[in-house]
Short mmCIF file of C-alpha atoms and ligand atoms in Angstrom, two decimals:
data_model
loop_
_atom_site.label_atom_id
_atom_site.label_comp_id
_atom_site.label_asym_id
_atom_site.label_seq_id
_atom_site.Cartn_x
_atom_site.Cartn_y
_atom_site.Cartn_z
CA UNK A 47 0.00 0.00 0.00
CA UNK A 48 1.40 3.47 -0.96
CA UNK A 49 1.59 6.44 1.48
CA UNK A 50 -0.78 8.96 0.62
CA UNK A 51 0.42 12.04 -1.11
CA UNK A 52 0.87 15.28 1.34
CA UNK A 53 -1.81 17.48 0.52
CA UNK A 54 -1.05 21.28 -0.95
CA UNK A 55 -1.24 23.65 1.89
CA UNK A 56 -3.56 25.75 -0.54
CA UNK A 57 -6.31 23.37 0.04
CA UNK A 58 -6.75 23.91 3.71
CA UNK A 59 -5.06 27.04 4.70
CA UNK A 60 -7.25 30.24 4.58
CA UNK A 61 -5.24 32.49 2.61
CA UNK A 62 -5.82 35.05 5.02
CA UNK A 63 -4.05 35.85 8.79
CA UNK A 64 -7.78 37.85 9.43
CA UNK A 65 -4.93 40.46 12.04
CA UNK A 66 -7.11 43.41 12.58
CA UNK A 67 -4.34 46.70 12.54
CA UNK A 68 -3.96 50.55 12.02
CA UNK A 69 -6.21 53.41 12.83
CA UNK A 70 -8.23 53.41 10.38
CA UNK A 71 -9.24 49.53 9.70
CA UNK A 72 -9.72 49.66 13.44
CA UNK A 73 -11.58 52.65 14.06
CA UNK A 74 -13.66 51.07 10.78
CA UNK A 75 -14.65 47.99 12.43
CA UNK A 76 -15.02 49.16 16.28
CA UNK A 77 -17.72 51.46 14.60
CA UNK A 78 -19.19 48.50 12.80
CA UNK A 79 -19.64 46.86 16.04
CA UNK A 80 -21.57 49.02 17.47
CA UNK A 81 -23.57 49.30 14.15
CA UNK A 82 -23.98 45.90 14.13
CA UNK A 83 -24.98 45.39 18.16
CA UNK A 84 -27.57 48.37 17.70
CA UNK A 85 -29.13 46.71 14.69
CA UNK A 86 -29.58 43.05 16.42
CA UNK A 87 -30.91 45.13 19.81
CA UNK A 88 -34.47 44.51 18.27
CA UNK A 89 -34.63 40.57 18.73
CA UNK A 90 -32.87 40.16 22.06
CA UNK A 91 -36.22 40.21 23.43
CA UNK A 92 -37.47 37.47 21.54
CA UNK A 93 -34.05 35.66 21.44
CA UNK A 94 -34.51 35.81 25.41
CA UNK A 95 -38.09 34.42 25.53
CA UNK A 96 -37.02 31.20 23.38
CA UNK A 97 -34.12 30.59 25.85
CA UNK A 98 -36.26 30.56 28.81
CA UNK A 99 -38.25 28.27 26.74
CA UNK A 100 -35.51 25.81 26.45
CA UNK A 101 -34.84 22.80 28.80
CA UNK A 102 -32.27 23.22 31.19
CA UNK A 103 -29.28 21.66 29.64
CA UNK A 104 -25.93 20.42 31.18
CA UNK A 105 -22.72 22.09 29.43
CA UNK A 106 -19.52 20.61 29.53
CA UNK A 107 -16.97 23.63 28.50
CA UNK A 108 -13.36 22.98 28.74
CA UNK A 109 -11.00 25.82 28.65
CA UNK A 110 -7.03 25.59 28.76
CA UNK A 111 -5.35 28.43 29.62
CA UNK A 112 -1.99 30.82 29.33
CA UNK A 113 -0.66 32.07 33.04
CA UNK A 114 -1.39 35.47 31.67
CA UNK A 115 -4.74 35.10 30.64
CA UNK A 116 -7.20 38.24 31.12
CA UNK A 117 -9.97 37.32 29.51
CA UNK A 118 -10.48 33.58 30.52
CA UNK A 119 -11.99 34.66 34.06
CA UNK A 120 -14.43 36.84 32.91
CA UNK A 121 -15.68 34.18 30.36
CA UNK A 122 -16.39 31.45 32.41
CA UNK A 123 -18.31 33.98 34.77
CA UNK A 124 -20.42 34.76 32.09
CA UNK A 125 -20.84 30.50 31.09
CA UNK A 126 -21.64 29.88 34.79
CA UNK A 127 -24.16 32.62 35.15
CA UNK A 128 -26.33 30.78 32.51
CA UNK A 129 -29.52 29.30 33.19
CA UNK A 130 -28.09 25.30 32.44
CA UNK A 131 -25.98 23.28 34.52
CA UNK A 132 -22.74 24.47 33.42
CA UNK A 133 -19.50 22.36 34.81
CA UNK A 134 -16.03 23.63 34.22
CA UNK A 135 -12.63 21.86 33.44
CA UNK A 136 -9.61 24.36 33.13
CA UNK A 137 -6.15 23.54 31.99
CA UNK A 138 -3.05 25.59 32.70
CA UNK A 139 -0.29 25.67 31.37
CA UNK A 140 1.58 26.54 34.05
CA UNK A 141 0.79 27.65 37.81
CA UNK A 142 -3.28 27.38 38.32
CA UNK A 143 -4.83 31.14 37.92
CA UNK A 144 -6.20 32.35 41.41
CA UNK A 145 -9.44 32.70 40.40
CA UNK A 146 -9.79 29.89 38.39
CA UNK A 147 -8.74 27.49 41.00
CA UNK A 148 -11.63 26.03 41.54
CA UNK A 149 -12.29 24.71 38.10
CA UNK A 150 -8.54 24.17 37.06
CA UNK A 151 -8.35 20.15 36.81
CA UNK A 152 -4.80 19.85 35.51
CA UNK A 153 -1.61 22.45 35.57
CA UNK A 154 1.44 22.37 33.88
CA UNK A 155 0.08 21.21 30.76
CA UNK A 156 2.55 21.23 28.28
CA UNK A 157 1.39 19.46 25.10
CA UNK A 158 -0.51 21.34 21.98
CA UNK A 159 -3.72 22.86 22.24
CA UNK A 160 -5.73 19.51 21.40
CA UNK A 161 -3.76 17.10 23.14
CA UNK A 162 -3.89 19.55 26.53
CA UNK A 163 -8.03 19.20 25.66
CA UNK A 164 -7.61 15.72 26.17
CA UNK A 165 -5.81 15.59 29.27
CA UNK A 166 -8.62 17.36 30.70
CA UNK A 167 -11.15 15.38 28.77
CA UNK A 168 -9.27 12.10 30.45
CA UNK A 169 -9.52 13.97 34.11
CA UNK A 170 -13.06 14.89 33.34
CA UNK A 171 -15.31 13.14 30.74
CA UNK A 172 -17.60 15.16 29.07
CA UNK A 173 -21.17 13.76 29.99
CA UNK A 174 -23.08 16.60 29.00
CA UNK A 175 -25.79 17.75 26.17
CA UNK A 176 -23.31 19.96 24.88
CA UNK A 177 -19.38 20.42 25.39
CA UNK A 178 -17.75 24.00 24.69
CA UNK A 179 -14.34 24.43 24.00
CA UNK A 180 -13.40 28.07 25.03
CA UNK A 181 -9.84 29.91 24.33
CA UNK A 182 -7.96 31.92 26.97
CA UNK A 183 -8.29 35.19 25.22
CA UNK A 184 -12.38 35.60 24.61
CA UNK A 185 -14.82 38.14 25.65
CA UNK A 186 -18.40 36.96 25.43
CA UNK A 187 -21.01 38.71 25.59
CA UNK A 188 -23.78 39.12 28.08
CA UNK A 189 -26.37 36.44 28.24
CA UNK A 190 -24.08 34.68 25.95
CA UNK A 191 -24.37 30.68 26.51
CA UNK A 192 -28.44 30.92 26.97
CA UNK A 193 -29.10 32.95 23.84
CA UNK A 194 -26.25 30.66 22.09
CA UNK A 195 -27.95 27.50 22.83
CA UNK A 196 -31.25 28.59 22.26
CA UNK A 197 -29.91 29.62 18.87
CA UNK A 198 -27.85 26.65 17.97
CA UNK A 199 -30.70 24.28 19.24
CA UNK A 200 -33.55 26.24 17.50
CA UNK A 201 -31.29 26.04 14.32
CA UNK A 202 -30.37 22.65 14.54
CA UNK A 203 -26.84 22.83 14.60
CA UNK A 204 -24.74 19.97 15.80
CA UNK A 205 -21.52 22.12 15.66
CA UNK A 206 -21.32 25.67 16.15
CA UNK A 207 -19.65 28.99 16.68
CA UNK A 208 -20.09 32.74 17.90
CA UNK A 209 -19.51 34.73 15.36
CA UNK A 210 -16.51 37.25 16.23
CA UNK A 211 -16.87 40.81 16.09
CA UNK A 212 -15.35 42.77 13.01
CA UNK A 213 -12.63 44.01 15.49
CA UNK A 214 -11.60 40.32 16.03
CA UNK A 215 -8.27 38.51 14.55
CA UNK A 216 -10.59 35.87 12.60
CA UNK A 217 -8.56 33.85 10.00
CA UNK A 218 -11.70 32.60 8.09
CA UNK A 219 -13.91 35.50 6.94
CA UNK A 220 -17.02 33.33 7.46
CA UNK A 221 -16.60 33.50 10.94
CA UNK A 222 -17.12 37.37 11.41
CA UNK A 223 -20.60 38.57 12.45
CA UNK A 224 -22.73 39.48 9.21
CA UNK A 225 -25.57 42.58 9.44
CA UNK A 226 -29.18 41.06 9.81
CA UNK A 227 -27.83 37.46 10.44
CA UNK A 228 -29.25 35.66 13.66
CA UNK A 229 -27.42 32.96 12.63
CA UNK A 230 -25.72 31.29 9.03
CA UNK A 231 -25.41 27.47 8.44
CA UNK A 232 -22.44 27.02 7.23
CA UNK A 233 -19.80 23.76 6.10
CA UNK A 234 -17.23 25.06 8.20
CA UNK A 235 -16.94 25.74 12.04
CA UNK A 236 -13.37 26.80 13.42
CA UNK A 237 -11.50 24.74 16.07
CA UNK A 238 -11.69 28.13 18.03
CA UNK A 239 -11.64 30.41 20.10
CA UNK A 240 -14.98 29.02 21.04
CA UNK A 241 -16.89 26.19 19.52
CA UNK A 242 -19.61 24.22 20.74
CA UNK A 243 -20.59 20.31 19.70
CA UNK A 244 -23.80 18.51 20.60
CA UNK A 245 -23.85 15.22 22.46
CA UNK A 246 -23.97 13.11 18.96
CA UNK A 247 -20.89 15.69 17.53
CA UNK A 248 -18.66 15.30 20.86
CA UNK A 249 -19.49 11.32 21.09
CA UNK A 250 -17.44 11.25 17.50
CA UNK A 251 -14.99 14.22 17.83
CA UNK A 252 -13.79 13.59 21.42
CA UNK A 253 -11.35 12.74 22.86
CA UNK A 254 -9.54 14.65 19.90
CA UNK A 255 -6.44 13.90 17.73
CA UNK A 256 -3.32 14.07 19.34
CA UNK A 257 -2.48 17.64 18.04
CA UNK A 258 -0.66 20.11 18.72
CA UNK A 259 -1.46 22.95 16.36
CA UNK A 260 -4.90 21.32 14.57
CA UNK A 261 -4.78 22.88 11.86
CA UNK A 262 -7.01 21.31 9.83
CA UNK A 263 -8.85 19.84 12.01
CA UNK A 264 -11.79 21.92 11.59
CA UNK A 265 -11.59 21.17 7.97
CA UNK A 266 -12.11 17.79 8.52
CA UNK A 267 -14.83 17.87 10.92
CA UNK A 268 -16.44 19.54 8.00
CA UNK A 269 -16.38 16.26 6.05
CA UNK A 270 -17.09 14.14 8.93
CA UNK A 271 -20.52 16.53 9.46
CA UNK A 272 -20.97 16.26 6.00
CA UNK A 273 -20.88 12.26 5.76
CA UNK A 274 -23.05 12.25 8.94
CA UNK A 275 -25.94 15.38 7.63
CA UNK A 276 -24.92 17.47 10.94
CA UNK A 277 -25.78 20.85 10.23
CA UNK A 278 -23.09 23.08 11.12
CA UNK A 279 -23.75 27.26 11.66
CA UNK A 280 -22.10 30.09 12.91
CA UNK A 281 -24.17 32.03 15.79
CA UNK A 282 -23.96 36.43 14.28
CA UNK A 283 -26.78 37.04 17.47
CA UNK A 284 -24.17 36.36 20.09
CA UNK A 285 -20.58 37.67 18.68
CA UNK A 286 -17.37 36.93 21.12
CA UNK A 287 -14.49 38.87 20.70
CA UNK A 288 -11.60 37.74 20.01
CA UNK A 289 -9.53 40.99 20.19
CA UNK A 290 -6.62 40.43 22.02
CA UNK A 291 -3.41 41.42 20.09
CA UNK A 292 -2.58 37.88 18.63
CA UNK A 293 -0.02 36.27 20.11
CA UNK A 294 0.16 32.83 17.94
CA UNK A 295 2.70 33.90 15.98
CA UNK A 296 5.59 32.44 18.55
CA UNK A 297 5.28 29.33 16.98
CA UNK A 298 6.47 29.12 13.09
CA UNK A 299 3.46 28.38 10.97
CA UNK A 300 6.07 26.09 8.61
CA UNK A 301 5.21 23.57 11.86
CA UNK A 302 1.42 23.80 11.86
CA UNK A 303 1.35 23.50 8.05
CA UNK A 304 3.61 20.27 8.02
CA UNK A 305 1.44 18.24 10.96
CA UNK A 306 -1.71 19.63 8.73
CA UNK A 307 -0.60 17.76 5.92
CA UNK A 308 0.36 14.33 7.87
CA UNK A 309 -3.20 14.66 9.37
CA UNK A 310 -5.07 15.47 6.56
CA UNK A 311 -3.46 12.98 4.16
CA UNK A 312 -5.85 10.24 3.65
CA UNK A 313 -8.63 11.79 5.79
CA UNK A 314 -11.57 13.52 4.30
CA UNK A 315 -11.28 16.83 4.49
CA UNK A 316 -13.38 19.99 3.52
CA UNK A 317 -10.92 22.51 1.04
CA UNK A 318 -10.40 25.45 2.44
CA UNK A 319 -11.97 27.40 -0.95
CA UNK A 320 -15.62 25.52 0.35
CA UNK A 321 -14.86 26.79 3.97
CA UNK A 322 -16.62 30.31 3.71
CA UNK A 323 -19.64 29.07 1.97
CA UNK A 324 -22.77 29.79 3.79
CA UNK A 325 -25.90 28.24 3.16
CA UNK A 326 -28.95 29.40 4.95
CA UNK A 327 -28.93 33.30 6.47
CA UNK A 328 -31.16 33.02 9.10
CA UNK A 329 -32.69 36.73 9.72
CA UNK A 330 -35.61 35.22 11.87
CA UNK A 331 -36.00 33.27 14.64
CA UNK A 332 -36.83 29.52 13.65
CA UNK A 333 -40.61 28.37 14.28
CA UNK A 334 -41.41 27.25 17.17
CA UNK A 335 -42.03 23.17 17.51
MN1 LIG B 1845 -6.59 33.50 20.07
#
């Protein structure tokens, strides 16, 4: 049996680094922000009602964390003031952060970011109805994980993302917030900085890959949701932001581009020039069952 061929980075890199920078691009998109949150202030109301509606749900999130981190704190405030039963498992990579002792199930994690997921998937299995993976360096907005789920659920989506603000570093354009959108289905949901997979996604996806970059992986899920008919969407009603000046690039991309093409070769994978199709806009809120 022959190897399989290495794939061409073109087919699953996004051409883009999505680095927000300069006055004027950021002055731009701060004001588009607010544009934006003005314009969805109208169905918050309604967005509200259908989350009370929903059936208390138990979230699984899992969150692995820099020393350093500012934003992480905040975050999983906002995920534990939700309305569902909402357990946390924190990673650090170094020293436990003093107010996230109480959640922080390993330290001194020193692996990539999917292989220090599964340490803390190994110290504490996900047995939830949905499992959120959350990066050290989002904001979320208020309300977030009840209006998110409501969302997701009401849409169907088996994988799912916030949307990030305009002001975000977002690497695939589909991922940005879009004017009028509640939500988009989409092929294509990112391995960060926050996605969400339902029960049936997480019972395939997790534990995950022994990566350390995962780069690619996302393109892959893609195919595996496509095999299976998940529906996958992107969330516009609840954006996070991801805002934080980026600090990924201290590790050389030449690394994360190389273990993308190992993993990908022979696995069915979604190309990267199918990754920003959408395929529903959903302006309204779905029907109600
Ligand atoms: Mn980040």
């Amino acid at each position: 049996m022959s190897a399989h061929a290495l794939p061409s980075p073109d087919t699953f890199l996004s051409g883009e680094t999505g680095h927000v920078a300069g006055v004027r691009r950021t002055l731009t998109r701060r004001l588009g922000d607010r544009l934006l949150d003005l314009r969805l202030r109208p169905a918050l109301p309604r967005i509200d009602r259908m989350a009370a509606e929903l059936g208390r749900r138990r979230v699984h999130v899992l969150a692995v964390y820099r020393p350093g981190t500012r934003e992480l704190p905040a975050a999983l405030r906002e995920l534990r003031a939700s309305r569902h039963d909402v357990r946390v498992a924190a990673g650090a990579l170094g020293e436990p952060h003093p107010e996230l002792a109480d959640v922080t199930v390993a330290s001194d994690l020193a692996g990539g970011k999917f292989q220090n997921l599964n340490e803390l998937v190994a110290a504490s299995p996900p047995q939830a109805d949905w499992l959120l993976v959350v990066d050290d360096d989002v904001a979320l907005p208020e309300r977030f994980l009840d209006r998110f789920l409501a969302l997701a659920e009401g849409f169907g989506f088996d994988l799912a993302q916030p949307a990030q603000t305009l002001m975000s570093h977002a690497a695939w354009r589909v991922t940005r917030r879009r004017a009028g959108a509640l939500a988009r289905a989409t092929r294509f949901v990112e391995i960060g900085p926050v996605t969400a997979f339902s029960r049936r996604a997480a019972d395939e996806l997790v534990p995950f890959p022994d990566l350390r970059y995962g780069w690619g992986l996302d393109l892959h899920w893609a195919a595996v949701a496509a095999e299976r008919g998940w529906r996958l969407g992107i969330v516009d009603a609840t954006p996070a932001r991801h805002e934080s000046a980026p600090v990924g690039s201290s590790y050389a991309p030449e690394a994360a581009i190389a273990e993308a093409q190992r993993f990908l070769a022979g696995r069915p994978y979604l190309e990267s020039g199918e990754a920003g199709a959408t395929l529903a806009v959903h302006r309204r809120l779905p029907e109600r069952a």
